[in-house]
Amino acid sequence: MSRKLRFFKDQISKAGLLSSVHPVVEPDLELEELEIQLAKHEHELIEMNANSEKLQQTYNEILEFKLVLQKRFQCRTYGLLGTSEFDLDVEPDSARQHHEEFNFSEVFVHQMIHSIEFVLGAVSNMASYLRLWALSLAHSELSTVFYEKVLLLAWGYDSFIIRLIGLAVFAFATAFILLMMETLSAFLHALRLHWVEFQNKFYHGDGYKFKPFSFALLTDDNDYLN
């Protein structure tokens, strides 16, 4: 039996499976290495547990901050602007809660009024644009009149004094009548185009009620949350 074991060991050594470079490790050394590895893994597990607790704490803080922001945002939001200053809950007998029956004559009169307003608005808008066109035409004609009847007429004389007077009158008329008065008139017409024509076309008065920012609301929210 011992010969067979010796022969088997020699065959393994020849095959290179048993090398002297890797000696057989004693059982005590193996236990020490296992204890060192176990201690290292235990330390890593403790660190991972501590990190997980920190992550959980950070996550809870983020959730609390999110809830605070949601409550603050709900306290200062844009609300629908209704037809009344009161809510429907405050007004249980409000006409908005009752469904009215269809009345053809009432709808016809209502639509007829809107049609008349639309036609009158279109005529008013056309008149405003025609006034702007007439204003530019009058500006051009006044420039031609002042140039031909004042400057060229005075320049036709040989007298230096007459030419100087004509030049002064032309400069005064150009600066104060053409520039200042026409600029003021054009500004007023453009302002009317914006505040009258534009408003009656696109402005409806609906939307959201504006609630401006206030530090008092912040203190109220903090007291409510605390």
Short mmCIF file of C-alpha atoms in Angstrom, two decimals:
data_model
loop_
_atom_site.label_atom_id
_atom_site.label_comp_id
_atom_site.label_asym_id
_atom_site.label_seq_id
_atom_site.Cartn_x
_atom_site.Cartn_y
_atom_site.Cartn_z
CA MET A 1 0.00 0.00 0.00
CA SER A 2 2.83 2.37 0.89
CA ARG A 3 4.51 1.58 -2.44
CA LYS A 4 1.34 2.53 -4.32
CA LEU A 5 1.10 5.84 -2.42
CA ARG A 6 4.77 6.57 -3.08
CA PHE A 7 4.33 5.74 -6.75
CA PHE A 8 1.21 7.93 -7.00
CA LYS A 9 3.06 10.81 -5.30
CA ASP A 10 5.98 10.46 -7.72
CA GLN A 11 3.61 10.52 -10.69
CA ILE A 12 1.94 13.69 -9.38
CA SER A 13 5.34 15.33 -8.84
CA LYS A 14 6.40 14.46 -12.38
CA ALA A 15 3.19 15.86 -13.76
CA GLY A 16 3.83 19.17 -11.95
CA LEU A 17 0.71 19.03 -9.84
CA LEU A 18 2.65 18.92 -6.59
CA SER A 19 5.39 21.56 -6.56
CA SER A 20 7.79 22.54 -3.88
CA VAL A 21 7.04 26.21 -4.55
CA HIS A 22 3.62 25.77 -2.88
CA PRO A 23 4.30 23.87 0.29
CA VAL A 24 1.56 22.33 2.27
CA VAL A 25 0.14 24.90 4.67
CA GLU A 26 -0.25 23.96 8.23
CA PRO A 27 -3.80 23.91 9.65
CA ASP A 28 -2.94 26.62 12.22
CA LEU A 29 -1.79 29.03 9.48
CA GLU A 30 -4.97 28.42 7.51
CA LEU A 31 -7.10 29.19 10.56
CA GLU A 32 -5.19 32.44 11.19
CA GLU A 33 -5.70 33.56 7.59
CA LEU A 34 -9.40 32.71 7.79
CA GLU A 35 -9.74 34.69 11.01
CA ILE A 36 -7.99 37.69 9.41
CA GLN A 37 -10.31 37.54 6.38
CA LEU A 38 -13.36 37.17 8.60
CA ALA A 39 -12.30 40.19 10.67
CA LYS A 40 -11.77 42.20 7.48
CA HIS A 41 -15.21 41.25 6.14
CA GLU A 42 -16.78 42.02 9.49
CA HIS A 43 -15.22 45.51 9.44
CA GLU A 44 -16.52 46.06 5.90
CA LEU A 45 -20.01 44.99 6.95
CA ILE A 46 -19.93 47.43 9.87
CA GLU A 47 -18.92 50.27 7.53
CA MET A 48 -21.66 49.33 5.06
CA ASN A 49 -24.21 49.30 7.87
CA ALA A 50 -23.10 52.76 9.02
CA ASN A 51 -23.27 54.09 5.45
CA SER A 52 -26.75 52.63 4.99
CA GLU A 53 -27.91 54.37 8.18
CA LYS A 54 -26.51 57.69 6.89
CA LEU A 55 -28.24 57.19 3.54
CA GLN A 56 -31.53 56.39 5.27
CA GLN A 57 -31.22 59.52 7.41
CA THR A 58 -30.44 61.67 4.37
CA TYR A 59 -33.39 60.16 2.51
CA ASN A 60 -35.72 60.95 5.41
CA GLU A 61 -34.47 64.56 5.50
CA ILE A 62 -35.08 64.91 1.76
CA LEU A 63 -38.62 63.57 2.18
CA GLU A 64 -39.32 66.04 4.99
CA PHE A 65 -37.96 68.91 2.89
CA LYS A 66 -40.11 67.79 -0.04
CA LEU A 67 -43.23 67.80 2.13
CA VAL A 68 -42.38 71.29 3.39
CA LEU A 69 -41.97 72.57 -0.17
CA GLN A 70 -45.25 70.97 -1.24
CA LYS A 71 -47.13 72.61 1.62
CA ARG A 72 -45.57 75.98 0.85
CA PHE A 73 -46.37 75.63 -2.83
CA GLN A 74 -49.96 74.72 -2.07
CA CYS A 75 -50.28 77.80 0.12
CA ARG A 76 -49.16 80.15 -2.69
CA THR A 77 -50.57 78.97 -5.98
CA TYR A 78 -52.53 80.61 -8.75
CA GLY A 79 -56.24 80.12 -8.38
CA LEU A 80 -58.99 80.31 -10.92
CA LEU A 81 -60.69 83.67 -10.99
CA GLY A 82 -64.40 83.03 -10.76
CA THR A 83 -67.32 85.30 -11.43
CA SER A 84 -67.81 85.90 -7.72
CA GLU A 85 -65.54 86.69 -4.82
CA PHE A 86 -67.05 83.77 -2.90
CA ASP A 87 -66.51 80.08 -3.44
CA LEU A 88 -69.22 77.71 -4.54
CA ASP A 89 -69.14 76.06 -1.13
CA VAL A 90 -69.90 79.38 0.51
CA GLU A 91 -72.66 80.05 -2.00
CA PRO A 92 -74.77 76.90 -2.07
CA ASP A 93 -77.60 78.67 -3.91
CA SER A 94 -75.33 80.14 -6.57
CA ALA A 95 -76.67 80.26 -10.11
CA ARG A 96 -73.51 78.54 -11.35
CA GLN A 97 -74.53 75.36 -9.56
CA HIS A 98 -77.92 75.17 -11.25
CA HIS A 99 -78.07 73.90 -14.80
CA GLU A 100 -80.29 76.18 -16.83
CA GLU A 101 -82.42 74.92 -19.66
CA PHE A 102 -81.64 75.87 -23.25
CA ASN A 103 -83.51 78.99 -24.36
CA PHE A 104 -83.22 79.74 -28.07
CA SER A 105 -84.41 83.36 -27.86
CA GLU A 106 -81.94 84.21 -25.10
CA VAL A 107 -79.05 82.61 -26.96
CA PHE A 108 -80.09 84.35 -30.18
CA VAL A 109 -80.16 87.78 -28.52
CA HIS A 110 -76.82 87.11 -26.82
CA GLN A 111 -75.14 86.10 -30.08
CA MET A 112 -76.72 89.05 -31.89
CA ILE A 113 -75.21 91.44 -29.34
CA HIS A 114 -71.80 89.83 -29.82
CA SER A 115 -72.14 90.12 -33.60
CA ILE A 116 -72.99 93.82 -33.38
CA GLU A 117 -70.03 94.40 -31.06
CA PHE A 118 -67.75 92.55 -33.48
CA VAL A 119 -68.91 94.64 -36.47
CA LEU A 120 -68.54 97.90 -34.55
CA GLY A 121 -65.10 96.85 -33.37
CA ALA A 122 -64.04 96.03 -36.93
CA VAL A 123 -65.23 99.45 -38.15
CA SER A 124 -63.43 101.16 -35.27
CA ASN A 125 -60.22 99.27 -36.00
CA MET A 126 -60.43 100.19 -39.69
CA ALA A 127 -60.98 103.84 -38.80
CA SER A 128 -57.94 103.78 -36.51
CA TYR A 129 -55.69 102.42 -39.25
CA LEU A 130 -57.14 104.92 -41.71
CA ARG A 131 -56.33 107.70 -39.25
CA LEU A 132 -52.74 106.52 -39.12
CA TRP A 133 -52.59 106.53 -42.90
CA ALA A 134 -54.10 110.04 -43.01
CA LEU A 135 -51.60 111.17 -40.38
CA SER A 136 -48.64 110.00 -42.45
CA LEU A 137 -50.15 111.62 -45.56
CA ALA A 138 -50.66 114.93 -43.74
CA HIS A 139 -47.09 114.76 -42.46
CA SER A 140 -45.81 114.36 -46.01
CA GLU A 141 -47.96 117.24 -47.31
CA LEU A 142 -46.88 119.58 -44.52
CA SER A 143 -43.23 118.81 -45.24
CA THR A 144 -43.77 119.62 -48.93
CA VAL A 145 -45.61 122.87 -48.13
CA PHE A 146 -42.96 124.13 -45.70
CA TYR A 147 -40.18 123.24 -48.13
CA GLU A 148 -41.72 124.80 -51.25
CA LYS A 149 -43.57 127.79 -49.79
CA VAL A 150 -41.02 128.83 -47.17
CA LEU A 151 -37.51 127.64 -47.92
CA LEU A 152 -37.55 127.70 -51.74
CA LEU A 153 -39.57 130.95 -51.82
CA ALA A 154 -37.10 132.69 -49.49
CA TRP A 155 -34.16 131.24 -51.40
CA GLY A 156 -35.47 132.89 -54.57
CA TYR A 157 -34.57 136.35 -53.24
CA ASP A 158 -31.07 137.76 -53.43
CA SER A 159 -31.29 139.38 -49.98
CA PHE A 160 -29.33 137.64 -47.26
CA ILE A 161 -31.76 138.77 -44.55
CA ILE A 162 -34.79 137.29 -46.35
CA ARG A 163 -32.94 134.01 -46.85
CA LEU A 164 -31.98 133.96 -43.17
CA ILE A 165 -35.56 134.64 -42.09
CA GLY A 166 -36.89 131.92 -44.43
CA LEU A 167 -34.34 129.43 -43.11
CA ALA A 168 -35.26 130.26 -39.50
CA VAL A 169 -38.99 129.86 -40.22
CA PHE A 170 -38.39 126.55 -42.00
CA ALA A 171 -36.24 125.24 -39.13
CA PHE A 172 -38.85 126.31 -36.56
CA ALA A 173 -41.70 124.74 -38.52
CA THR A 174 -39.74 121.52 -39.06
CA ALA A 175 -38.59 121.13 -35.46
CA PHE A 176 -41.68 122.20 -33.54
CA ILE A 177 -44.60 121.54 -35.86
CA LEU A 178 -43.52 118.52 -37.86
CA LEU A 179 -41.30 116.69 -35.42
CA MET A 180 -42.84 117.42 -32.03
CA MET A 181 -46.54 117.62 -32.93
CA GLU A 182 -46.51 114.74 -35.39
CA THR A 183 -44.49 112.54 -33.05
CA LEU A 184 -46.94 113.24 -30.24
CA SER A 185 -49.90 112.52 -32.50
CA ALA A 186 -48.37 109.27 -33.76
CA PHE A 187 -47.59 108.19 -30.20
CA LEU A 188 -51.18 108.81 -29.11
CA HIS A 189 -52.57 106.90 -32.06
CA ALA A 190 -50.23 103.95 -31.44
CA LEU A 191 -51.18 103.99 -27.77
CA ARG A 192 -54.85 103.92 -28.68
CA LEU A 193 -54.24 101.04 -31.07
CA HIS A 194 -52.73 99.03 -28.24
CA TRP A 195 -55.14 99.85 -25.43
CA VAL A 196 -58.37 99.93 -27.44
CA GLU A 197 -58.10 97.79 -30.56
CA PHE A 198 -55.79 95.18 -29.07
CA GLN A 199 -57.71 94.93 -25.81
CA ASN A 200 -61.12 94.47 -27.41
CA LYS A 201 -59.71 91.78 -29.72
CA PHE A 202 -57.72 89.61 -27.35
CA TYR A 203 -58.43 90.63 -23.75
CA HIS A 204 -61.15 88.62 -22.01
CA GLY A 205 -60.47 89.26 -18.32
CA ASP A 206 -60.25 85.59 -17.34
CA GLY A 207 -57.29 83.57 -16.14
CA TYR A 208 -55.70 83.13 -12.72
CA LYS A 209 -55.88 85.36 -9.72
CA PHE A 210 -52.44 86.74 -8.91
CA LYS A 211 -51.14 86.18 -5.40
CA PRO A 212 -47.91 88.16 -4.88
CA PHE A 213 -44.97 86.94 -2.84
CA SER A 214 -45.01 87.87 0.82
CA PHE A 215 -42.68 87.08 3.71
CA ALA A 216 -45.69 87.04 6.02
CA LEU A 217 -46.97 83.97 4.19
CA LEU A 218 -43.60 82.27 4.78
CA THR A 219 -43.77 82.88 8.53
CA ASP A 220 -47.35 81.63 8.60
CA ASP A 221 -46.32 78.47 6.74
CA ASN A 222 -43.41 77.85 9.12
CA ASP A 223 -45.67 78.26 12.15
CA TYR A 224 -48.17 75.88 10.57
CA LEU A 225 -45.50 73.27 9.83
CA ASN A 226 -43.93 73.55 13.27
#
